[in-house]
Coordinates of C-alpha atoms in Angstrom, one line a residue:
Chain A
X1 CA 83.7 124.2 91.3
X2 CA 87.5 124.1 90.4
X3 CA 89.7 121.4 88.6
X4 CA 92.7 120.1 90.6
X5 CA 95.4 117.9 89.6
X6 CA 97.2 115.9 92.5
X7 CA 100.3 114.3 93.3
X8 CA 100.2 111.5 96.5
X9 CA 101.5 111.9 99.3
X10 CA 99.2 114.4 100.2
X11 CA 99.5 117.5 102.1
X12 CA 97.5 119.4 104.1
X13 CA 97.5 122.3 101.9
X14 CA 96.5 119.8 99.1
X15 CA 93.6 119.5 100.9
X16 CA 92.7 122.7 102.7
X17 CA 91.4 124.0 99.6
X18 CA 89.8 121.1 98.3
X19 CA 85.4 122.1 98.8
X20 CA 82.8 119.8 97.6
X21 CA 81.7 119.5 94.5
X22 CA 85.3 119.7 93.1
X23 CA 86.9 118.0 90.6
X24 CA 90.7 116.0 91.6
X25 CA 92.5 114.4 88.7
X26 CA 94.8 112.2 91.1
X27 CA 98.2 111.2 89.8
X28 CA 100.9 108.9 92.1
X29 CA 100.5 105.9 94.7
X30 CA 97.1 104.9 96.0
X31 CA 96.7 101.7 98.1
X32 CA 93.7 98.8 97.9
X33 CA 91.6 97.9 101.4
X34 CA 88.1 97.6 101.7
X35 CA 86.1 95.6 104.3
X36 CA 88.6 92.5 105.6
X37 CA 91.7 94.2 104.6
X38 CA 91.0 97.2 107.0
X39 CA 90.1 94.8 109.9
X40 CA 93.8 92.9 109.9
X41 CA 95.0 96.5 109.5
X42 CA 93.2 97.5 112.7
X43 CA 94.8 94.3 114.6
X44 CA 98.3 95.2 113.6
X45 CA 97.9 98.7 115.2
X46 CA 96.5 97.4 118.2
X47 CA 99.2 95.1 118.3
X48 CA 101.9 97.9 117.8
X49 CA 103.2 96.2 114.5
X50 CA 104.3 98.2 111.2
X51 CA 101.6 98.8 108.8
X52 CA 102.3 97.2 105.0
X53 CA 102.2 100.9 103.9
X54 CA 103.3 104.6 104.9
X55 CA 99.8 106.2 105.9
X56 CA 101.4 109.7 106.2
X57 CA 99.6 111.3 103.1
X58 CA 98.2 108.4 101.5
X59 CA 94.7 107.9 99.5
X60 CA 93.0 104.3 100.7
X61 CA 90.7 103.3 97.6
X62 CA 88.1 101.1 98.6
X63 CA 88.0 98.5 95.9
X64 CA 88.3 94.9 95.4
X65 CA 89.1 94.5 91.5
X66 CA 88.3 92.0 89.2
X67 CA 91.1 89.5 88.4
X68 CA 93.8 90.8 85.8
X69 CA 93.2 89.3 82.4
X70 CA 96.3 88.9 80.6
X71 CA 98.0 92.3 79.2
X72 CA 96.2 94.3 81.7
X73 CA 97.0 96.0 84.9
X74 CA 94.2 95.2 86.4
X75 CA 90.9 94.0 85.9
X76 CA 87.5 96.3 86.7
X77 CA 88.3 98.7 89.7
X78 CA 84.9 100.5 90.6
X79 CA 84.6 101.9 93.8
X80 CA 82.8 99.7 96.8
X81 CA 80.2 101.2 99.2
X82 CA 82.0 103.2 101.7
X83 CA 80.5 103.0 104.9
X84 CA 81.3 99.7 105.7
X85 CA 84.5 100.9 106.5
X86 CA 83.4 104.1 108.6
X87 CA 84.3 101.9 112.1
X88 CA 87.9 101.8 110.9
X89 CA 88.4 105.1 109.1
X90 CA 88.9 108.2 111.7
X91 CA 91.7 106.2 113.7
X92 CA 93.6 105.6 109.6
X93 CA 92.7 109.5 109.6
X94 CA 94.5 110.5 113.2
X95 CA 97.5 108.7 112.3
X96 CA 98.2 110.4 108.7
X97 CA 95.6 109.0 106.3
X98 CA 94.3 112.3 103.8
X99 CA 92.1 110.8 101.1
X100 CA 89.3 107.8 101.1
X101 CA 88.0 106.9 97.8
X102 CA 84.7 105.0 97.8
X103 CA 80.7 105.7 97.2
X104 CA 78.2 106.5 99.4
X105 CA 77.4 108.4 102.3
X106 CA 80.1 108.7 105.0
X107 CA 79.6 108.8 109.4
X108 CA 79.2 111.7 111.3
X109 CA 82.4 110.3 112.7
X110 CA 84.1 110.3 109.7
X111 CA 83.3 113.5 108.9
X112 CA 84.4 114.7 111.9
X113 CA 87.9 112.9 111.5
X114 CA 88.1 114.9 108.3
X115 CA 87.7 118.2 109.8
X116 CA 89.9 117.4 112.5
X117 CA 93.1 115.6 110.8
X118 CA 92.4 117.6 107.4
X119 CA 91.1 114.8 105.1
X120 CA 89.4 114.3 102.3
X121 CA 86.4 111.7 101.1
X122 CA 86.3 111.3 96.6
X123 CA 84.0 109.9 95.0
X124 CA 84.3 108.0 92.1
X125 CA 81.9 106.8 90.2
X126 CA 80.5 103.3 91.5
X127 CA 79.5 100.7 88.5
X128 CA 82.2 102.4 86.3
X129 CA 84.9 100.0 87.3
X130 CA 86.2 99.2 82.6
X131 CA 86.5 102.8 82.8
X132 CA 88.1 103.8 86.0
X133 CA 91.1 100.4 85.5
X134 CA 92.0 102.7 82.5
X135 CA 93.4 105.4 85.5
X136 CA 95.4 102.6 86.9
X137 CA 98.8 101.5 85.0
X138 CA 100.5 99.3 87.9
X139 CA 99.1 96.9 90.4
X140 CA 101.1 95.3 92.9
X141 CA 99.8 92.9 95.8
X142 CA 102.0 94.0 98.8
X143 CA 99.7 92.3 102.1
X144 CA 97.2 89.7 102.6
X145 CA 97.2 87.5 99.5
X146 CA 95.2 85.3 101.3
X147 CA 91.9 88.0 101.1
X148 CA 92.1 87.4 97.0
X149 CA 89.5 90.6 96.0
X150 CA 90.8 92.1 99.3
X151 CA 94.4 91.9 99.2
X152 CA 96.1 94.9 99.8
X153 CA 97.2 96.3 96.3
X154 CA 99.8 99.2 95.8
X155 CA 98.6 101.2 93.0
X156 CA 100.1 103.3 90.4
X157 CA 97.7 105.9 89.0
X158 CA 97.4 108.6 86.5
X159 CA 94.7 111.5 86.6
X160 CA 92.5 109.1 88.4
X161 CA 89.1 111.0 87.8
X162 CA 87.5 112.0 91.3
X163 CA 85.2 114.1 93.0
X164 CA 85.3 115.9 96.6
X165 CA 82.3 114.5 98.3
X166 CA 82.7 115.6 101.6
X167 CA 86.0 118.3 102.4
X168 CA 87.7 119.3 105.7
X169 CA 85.5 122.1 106.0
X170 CA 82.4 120.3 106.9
X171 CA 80.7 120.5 103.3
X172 CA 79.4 117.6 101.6
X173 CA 77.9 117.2 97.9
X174 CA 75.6 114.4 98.4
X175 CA 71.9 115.7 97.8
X176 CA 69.5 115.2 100.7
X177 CA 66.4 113.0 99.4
X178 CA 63.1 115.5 98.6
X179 CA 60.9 113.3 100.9
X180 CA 58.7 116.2 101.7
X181 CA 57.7 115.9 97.6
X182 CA 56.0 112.9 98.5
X183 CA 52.7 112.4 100.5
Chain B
X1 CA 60.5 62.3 78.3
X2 CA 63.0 65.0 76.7
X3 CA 66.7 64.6 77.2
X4 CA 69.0 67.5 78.2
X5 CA 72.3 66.6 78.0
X6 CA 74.5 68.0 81.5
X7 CA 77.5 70.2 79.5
X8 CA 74.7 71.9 77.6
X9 CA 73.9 73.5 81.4
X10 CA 77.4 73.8 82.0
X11 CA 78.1 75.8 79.3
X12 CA 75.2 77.7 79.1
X13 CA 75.5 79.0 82.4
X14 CA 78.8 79.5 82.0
X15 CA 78.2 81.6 78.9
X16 CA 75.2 83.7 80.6
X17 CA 78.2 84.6 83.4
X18 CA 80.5 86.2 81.0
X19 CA 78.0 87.7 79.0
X20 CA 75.8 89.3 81.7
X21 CA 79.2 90.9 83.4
X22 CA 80.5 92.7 80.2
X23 CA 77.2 93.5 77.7
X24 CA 75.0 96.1 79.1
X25 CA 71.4 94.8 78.6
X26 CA 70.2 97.0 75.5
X27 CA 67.2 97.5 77.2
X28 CA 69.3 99.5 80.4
X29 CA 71.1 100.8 77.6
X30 CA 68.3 102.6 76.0
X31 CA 67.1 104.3 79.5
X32 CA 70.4 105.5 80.5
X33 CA 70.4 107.4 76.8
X34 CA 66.6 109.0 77.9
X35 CA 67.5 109.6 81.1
X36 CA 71.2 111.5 80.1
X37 CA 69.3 113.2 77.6
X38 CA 66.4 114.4 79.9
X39 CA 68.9 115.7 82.9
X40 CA 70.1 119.1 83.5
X41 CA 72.4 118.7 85.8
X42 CA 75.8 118.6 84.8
X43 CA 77.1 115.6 87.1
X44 CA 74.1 114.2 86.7
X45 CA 74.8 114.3 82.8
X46 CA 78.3 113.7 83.6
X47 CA 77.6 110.3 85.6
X48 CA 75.3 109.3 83.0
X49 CA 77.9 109.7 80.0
X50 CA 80.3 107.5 82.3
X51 CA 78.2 105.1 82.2
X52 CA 77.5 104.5 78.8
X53 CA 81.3 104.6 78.0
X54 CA 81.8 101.9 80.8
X55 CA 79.3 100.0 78.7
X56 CA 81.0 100.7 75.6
X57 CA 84.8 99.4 77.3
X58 CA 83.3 96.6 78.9
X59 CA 81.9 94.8 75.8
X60 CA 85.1 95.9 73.5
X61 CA 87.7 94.6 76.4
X62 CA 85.7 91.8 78.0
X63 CA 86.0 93.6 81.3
X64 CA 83.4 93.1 83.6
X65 CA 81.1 96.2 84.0
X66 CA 81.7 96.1 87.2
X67 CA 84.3 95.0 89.7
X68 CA 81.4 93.5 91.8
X69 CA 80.7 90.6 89.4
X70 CA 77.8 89.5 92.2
X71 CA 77.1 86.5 93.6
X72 CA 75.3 84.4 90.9
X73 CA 71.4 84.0 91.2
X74 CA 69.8 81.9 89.0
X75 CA 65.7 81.7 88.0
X76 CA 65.7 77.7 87.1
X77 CA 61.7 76.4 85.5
X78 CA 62.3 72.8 85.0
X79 CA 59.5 71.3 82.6
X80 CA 58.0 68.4 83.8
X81 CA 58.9 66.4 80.8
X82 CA 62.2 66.9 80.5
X83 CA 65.2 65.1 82.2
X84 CA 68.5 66.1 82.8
X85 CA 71.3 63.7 82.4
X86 CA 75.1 63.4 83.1
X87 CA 74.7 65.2 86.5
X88 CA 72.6 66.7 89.2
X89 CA 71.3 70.0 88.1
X90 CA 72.6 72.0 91.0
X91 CA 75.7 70.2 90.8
X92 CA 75.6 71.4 86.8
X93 CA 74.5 74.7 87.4
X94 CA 77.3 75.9 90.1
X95 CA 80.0 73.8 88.0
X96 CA 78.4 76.5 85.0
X97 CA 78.8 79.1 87.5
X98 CA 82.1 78.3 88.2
X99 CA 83.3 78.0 84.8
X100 CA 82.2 81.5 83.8
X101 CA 84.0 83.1 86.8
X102 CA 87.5 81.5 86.1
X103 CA 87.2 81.9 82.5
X104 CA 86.0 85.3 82.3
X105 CA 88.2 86.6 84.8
X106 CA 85.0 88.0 87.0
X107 CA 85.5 88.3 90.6
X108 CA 84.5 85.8 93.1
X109 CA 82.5 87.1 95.8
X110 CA 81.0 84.3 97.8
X111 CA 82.7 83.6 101.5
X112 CA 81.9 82.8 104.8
X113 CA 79.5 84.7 106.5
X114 CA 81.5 85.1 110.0
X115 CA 85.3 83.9 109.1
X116 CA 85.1 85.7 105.7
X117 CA 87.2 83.4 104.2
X118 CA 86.4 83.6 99.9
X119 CA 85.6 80.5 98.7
X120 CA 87.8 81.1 96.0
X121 CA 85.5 79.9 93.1
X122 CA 82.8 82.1 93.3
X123 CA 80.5 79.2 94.3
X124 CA 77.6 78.1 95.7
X125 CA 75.4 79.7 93.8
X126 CA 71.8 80.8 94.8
X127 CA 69.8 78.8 92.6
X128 CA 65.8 78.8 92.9
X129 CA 63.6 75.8 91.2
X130 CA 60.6 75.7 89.9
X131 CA 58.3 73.2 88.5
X132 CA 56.4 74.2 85.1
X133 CA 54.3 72.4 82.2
X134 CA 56.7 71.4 79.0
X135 CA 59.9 69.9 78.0
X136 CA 62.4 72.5 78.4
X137 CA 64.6 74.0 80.9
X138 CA 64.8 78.2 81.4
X139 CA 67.5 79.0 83.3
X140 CA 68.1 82.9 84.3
X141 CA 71.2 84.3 85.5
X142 CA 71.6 87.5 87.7
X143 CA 74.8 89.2 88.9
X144 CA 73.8 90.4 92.3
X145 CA 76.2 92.9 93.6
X146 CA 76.4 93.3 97.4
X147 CA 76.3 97.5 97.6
X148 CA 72.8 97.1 96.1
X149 CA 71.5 94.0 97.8
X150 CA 72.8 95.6 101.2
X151 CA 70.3 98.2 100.6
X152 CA 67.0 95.5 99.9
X153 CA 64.5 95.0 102.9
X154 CA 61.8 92.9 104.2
X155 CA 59.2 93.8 106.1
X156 CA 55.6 92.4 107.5
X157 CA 53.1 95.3 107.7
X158 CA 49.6 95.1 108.8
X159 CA 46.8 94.7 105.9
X160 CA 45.1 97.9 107.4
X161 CA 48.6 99.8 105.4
X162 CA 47.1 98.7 102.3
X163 CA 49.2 100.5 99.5
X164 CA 49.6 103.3 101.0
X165 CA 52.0 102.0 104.0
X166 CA 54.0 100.4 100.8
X167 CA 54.0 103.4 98.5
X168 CA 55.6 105.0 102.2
X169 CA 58.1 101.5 102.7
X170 CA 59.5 102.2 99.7
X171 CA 59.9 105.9 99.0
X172 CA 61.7 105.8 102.7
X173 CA 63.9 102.4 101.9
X174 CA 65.4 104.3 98.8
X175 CA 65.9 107.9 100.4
X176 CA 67.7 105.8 103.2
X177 CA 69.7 104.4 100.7
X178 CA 70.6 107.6 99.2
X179 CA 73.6 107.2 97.1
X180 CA 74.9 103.8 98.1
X181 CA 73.2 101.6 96.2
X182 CA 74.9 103.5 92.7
X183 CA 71.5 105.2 91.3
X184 CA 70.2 105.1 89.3
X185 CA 68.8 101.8 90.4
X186 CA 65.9 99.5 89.4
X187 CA 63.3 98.8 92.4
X188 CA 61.7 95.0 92.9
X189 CA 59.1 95.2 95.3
X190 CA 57.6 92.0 96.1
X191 CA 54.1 91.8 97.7
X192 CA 52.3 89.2 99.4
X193 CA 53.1 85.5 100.1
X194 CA 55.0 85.0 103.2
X195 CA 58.2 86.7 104.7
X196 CA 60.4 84.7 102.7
X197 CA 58.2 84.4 98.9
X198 CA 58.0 88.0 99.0
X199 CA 61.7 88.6 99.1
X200 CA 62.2 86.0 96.3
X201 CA 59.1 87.2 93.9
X202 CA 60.6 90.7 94.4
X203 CA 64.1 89.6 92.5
X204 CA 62.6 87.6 90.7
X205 CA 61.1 91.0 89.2
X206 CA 63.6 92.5 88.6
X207 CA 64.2 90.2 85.5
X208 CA 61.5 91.3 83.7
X209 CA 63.0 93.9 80.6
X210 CA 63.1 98.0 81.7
X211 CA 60.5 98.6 79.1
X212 CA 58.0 95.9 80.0
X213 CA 54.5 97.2 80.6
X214 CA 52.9 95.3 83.5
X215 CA 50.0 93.1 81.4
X216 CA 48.0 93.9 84.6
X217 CA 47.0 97.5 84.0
X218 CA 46.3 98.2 87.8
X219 CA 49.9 97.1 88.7
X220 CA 51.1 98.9 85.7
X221 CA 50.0 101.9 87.2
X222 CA 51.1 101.1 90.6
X223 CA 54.6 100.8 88.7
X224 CA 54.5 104.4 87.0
X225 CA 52.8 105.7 90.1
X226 CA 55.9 104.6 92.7
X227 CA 58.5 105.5 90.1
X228 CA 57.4 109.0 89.6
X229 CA 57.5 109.2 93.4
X230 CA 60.9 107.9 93.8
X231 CA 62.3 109.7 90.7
X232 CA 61.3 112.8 92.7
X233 CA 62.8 112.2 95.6
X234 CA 65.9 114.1 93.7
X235 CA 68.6 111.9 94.6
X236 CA 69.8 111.6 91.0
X237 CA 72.5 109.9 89.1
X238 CA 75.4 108.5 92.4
X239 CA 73.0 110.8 94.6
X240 CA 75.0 113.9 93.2
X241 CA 70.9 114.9 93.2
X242 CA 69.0 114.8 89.2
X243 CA 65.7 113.2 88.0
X244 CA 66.9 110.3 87.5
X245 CA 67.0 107.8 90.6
X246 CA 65.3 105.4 89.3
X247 CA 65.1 103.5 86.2
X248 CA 62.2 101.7 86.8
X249 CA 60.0 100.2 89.4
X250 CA 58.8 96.4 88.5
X251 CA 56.1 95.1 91.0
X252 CA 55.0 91.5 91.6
X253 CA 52.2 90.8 93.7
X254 CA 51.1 87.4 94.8
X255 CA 48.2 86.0 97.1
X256 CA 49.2 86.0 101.2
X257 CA 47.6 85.1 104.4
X258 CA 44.7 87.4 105.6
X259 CA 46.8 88.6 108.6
X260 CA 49.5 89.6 106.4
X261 CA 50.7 92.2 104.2
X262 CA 54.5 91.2 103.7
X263 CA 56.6 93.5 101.8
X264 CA 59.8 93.5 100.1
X265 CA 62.1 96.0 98.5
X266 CA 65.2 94.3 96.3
X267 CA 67.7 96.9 95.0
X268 CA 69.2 97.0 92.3
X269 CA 72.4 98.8 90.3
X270 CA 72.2 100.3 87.2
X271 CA 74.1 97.9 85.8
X272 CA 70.6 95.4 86.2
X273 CA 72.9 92.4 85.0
X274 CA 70.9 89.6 83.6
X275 CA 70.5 87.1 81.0
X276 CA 68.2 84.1 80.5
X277 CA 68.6 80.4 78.3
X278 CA 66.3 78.2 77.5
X279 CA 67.2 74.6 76.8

């Protein structure tokens, strides 16, 4: 397991050596979307409009944070469960997408978007979200206010801690349940 | 006839919001210590050491534990000889609810269920009454956050599954849910009543302290029995695989129909956010 600290955009050499089980201390832009958020920016591809952000070697963190109180950033920022966003998530990969930062188990889909485009799925540690704001010095709302939670934030972080749950080479760090241990 | 004044609720409530989304329950506190200190595994020790320092940040900076600040579920036992005056006590309890949200800066989850539009003030709230001998009014708050709640099921099986077809609903619920739920998590199982009682009796559970012995010493042992079995399921700490995927296991059983056996499963996060008033 190696140590990696990374600047956004991403490349594909950034992630080519990235295996699971790895540890990314992420540094640069990150963007917010989770559930809603990726569903209007699914519409405004399939209406040919620009997206709010360059997805050409961004990271997506699926979060909806607590409400800033004042002389802070942001408020809690945990990651959300990620495969509610799996339907959405290998067409954001084909079109320049590198890193999703969530918890939980990805799609067979998903993984195979990864493998194909080069991606990458983090983790970060879900229920964790005083500790993980303190990665996140800038918070910006740049699309749909109107989601609150779910806006569309532009985020600045700074050795954002993460680990490589599932890499572009098919392997995956997620233990598979002992259910033969039990009678 | 006992009088409870309406702001009293308001403000309790209000309180138990903010509290319950930035203190770690001591007693949670205390198991996340045994279980770091009895794992092996370095991410499982890792996740573990996280967690306690989210606990220590959260209740130093007011920020919620968790971004997922739930939607509110409240335990209400109204004694029959009190009153509440100055308002209807739903009324009281989601203008509490409210309250907290705004004031603590905790994020409101509660919207639509097919337009998905956020109702902005975290409210209505999930509130269940019951009737109970006395003059006073216990009131229990829980932060339910959805990536744990989407993980809970219901089922009817038949009575010939006995507790064997249970110990089996439950060991395969929380390998399904692998690690989307944020192990380690604390298991309600509800048994008996009807499809519906056995959902709520298993939340309802999950109120009861970590370190509670069951006063029942059959269900008791149920308890231990089905949290060794889940605890060796090996998921571990976020399902980076450890012994520690469960905290705890807290069973209520109630009376049901003799052509029944429902069954029900409530997940919840480590976080187990929860605090309880009386009045």
């Amino acid at each position: 397991m190696a140590e990696y600290k990374l600047n956004t955009p991403l490349t594909d050499e950034d992630i080519e050596q990235l295996k699971a089980g790895d540890v990314v201390f992420l540094s640069g832009t990150i963007y917010s979307a989770r559930d809603a958020a990726h569903k209007k920016l699914v519409e405004l591809l399939d209406a040919g409009k620009e997206l709010p952000f360059e997805l050409e070697g961004s990271a997506i963190y699926y979060v909806g944070p607590s409400p800033a109180p004042p002389g802070r950033p942001i408020g809690s920022a945990g990651p959300t469960t990620s495969y509610r966003m799996d339907t959405y998530a290998p067409r954001l990969h084909s079109l320049g997408m590198k890193a999703s930062i969530g918890k939980g188990k990805r799609s067979d889909e998903v993984k195979a978007a990864m493998k194909e485009y080069k991606g990458v799925y983090f983790g970060a540690t879900g229920g964790a979200g005083a500790l993980l704001s303190n990665s996140i010095v800038e918070s910006t709302v740049i699309a749909f206010e109107e989601l609150g939670p779910e806006a569309v934030r532009k985020m600045k972080v700074k050795d954002f801690p993460l680990l490589v749950i599932n890499d572009c080479h098919g392997g995956e760090l997620y233990v598979k349940p002992r259910l033969d241990t039990v009678g | 006839m006992r009088e409870i004044q309406g702001k009293d609720v308001i403000e309790a409530v209000a309180g138990m919001c903010m509290r319950g989304n930035t203190v770690l329950p001591a007693d949670v506190r205390r198991k996340l210590e045994q279980a770091m200190a009895a794992e092996d595994s370095p991410s499982a020790v890792e996740v573990l050491r996280q967690l306690l320092e989210n606990a220590d940040l959260a209740s130093d900076t007011k920020l919620p534990l968790c971004q997922d600040c739930g939607l509110a579920v409240l335990f209400v036992e109204v004694g029959d000889d009190c009153k509440v005056v100055g308002g209807n006590l739903r009324d009281l309890i989601n203008e509490g609810v409210r309250k907290g949200y705004a004031d603590g800066y905790l994020r409101k989850s509660a919207c639509d269920p097919l337009t998905r539009a956020n109702t902005g003030d975290g409210i209505p709230a999930i509130i269940h009454f019951d009737m109970v001998p006395g003059d006073k009014l216990k009131i229990a708050y829980m932060a339910k956050g959805g990536g744990a709640e989407n993980m809970s099921r219901v089922t009817m099986l038949a009575p010939a599954q006995g507790w064997e077809g249970i110990k089996r609903f439950v060991i395969e619920r929380v390998a399904e849910a692998g690690p989307n739920p944020c192990p380690p998590t604390i298991i309600g199982v509800g048994i008996g009543g009807t499809f519906e009682h056995a959902a709520k009796i298993a939340k309802r559970g999950l109120l009861r302290k970590l370190d509670d012995v069951h006063p029942d010493p059959k269900i008791a042992a149920m308890e231990k029995e089905l949290e060794e079995a889940l605890n060796a399921l090996g998921i571990g700490p976020m399902g980076l695989g450890g012994k520690t995927t469960v905290l705890g296991v807290k069973i209520t059983l109630e009376p049901c129909h003799l052509a029944s056996l429902p069954l029900a499963v409530n997940v919840q996060c480590h976080s187990q956010r929860h605090e309880e008033v009386v009045l």
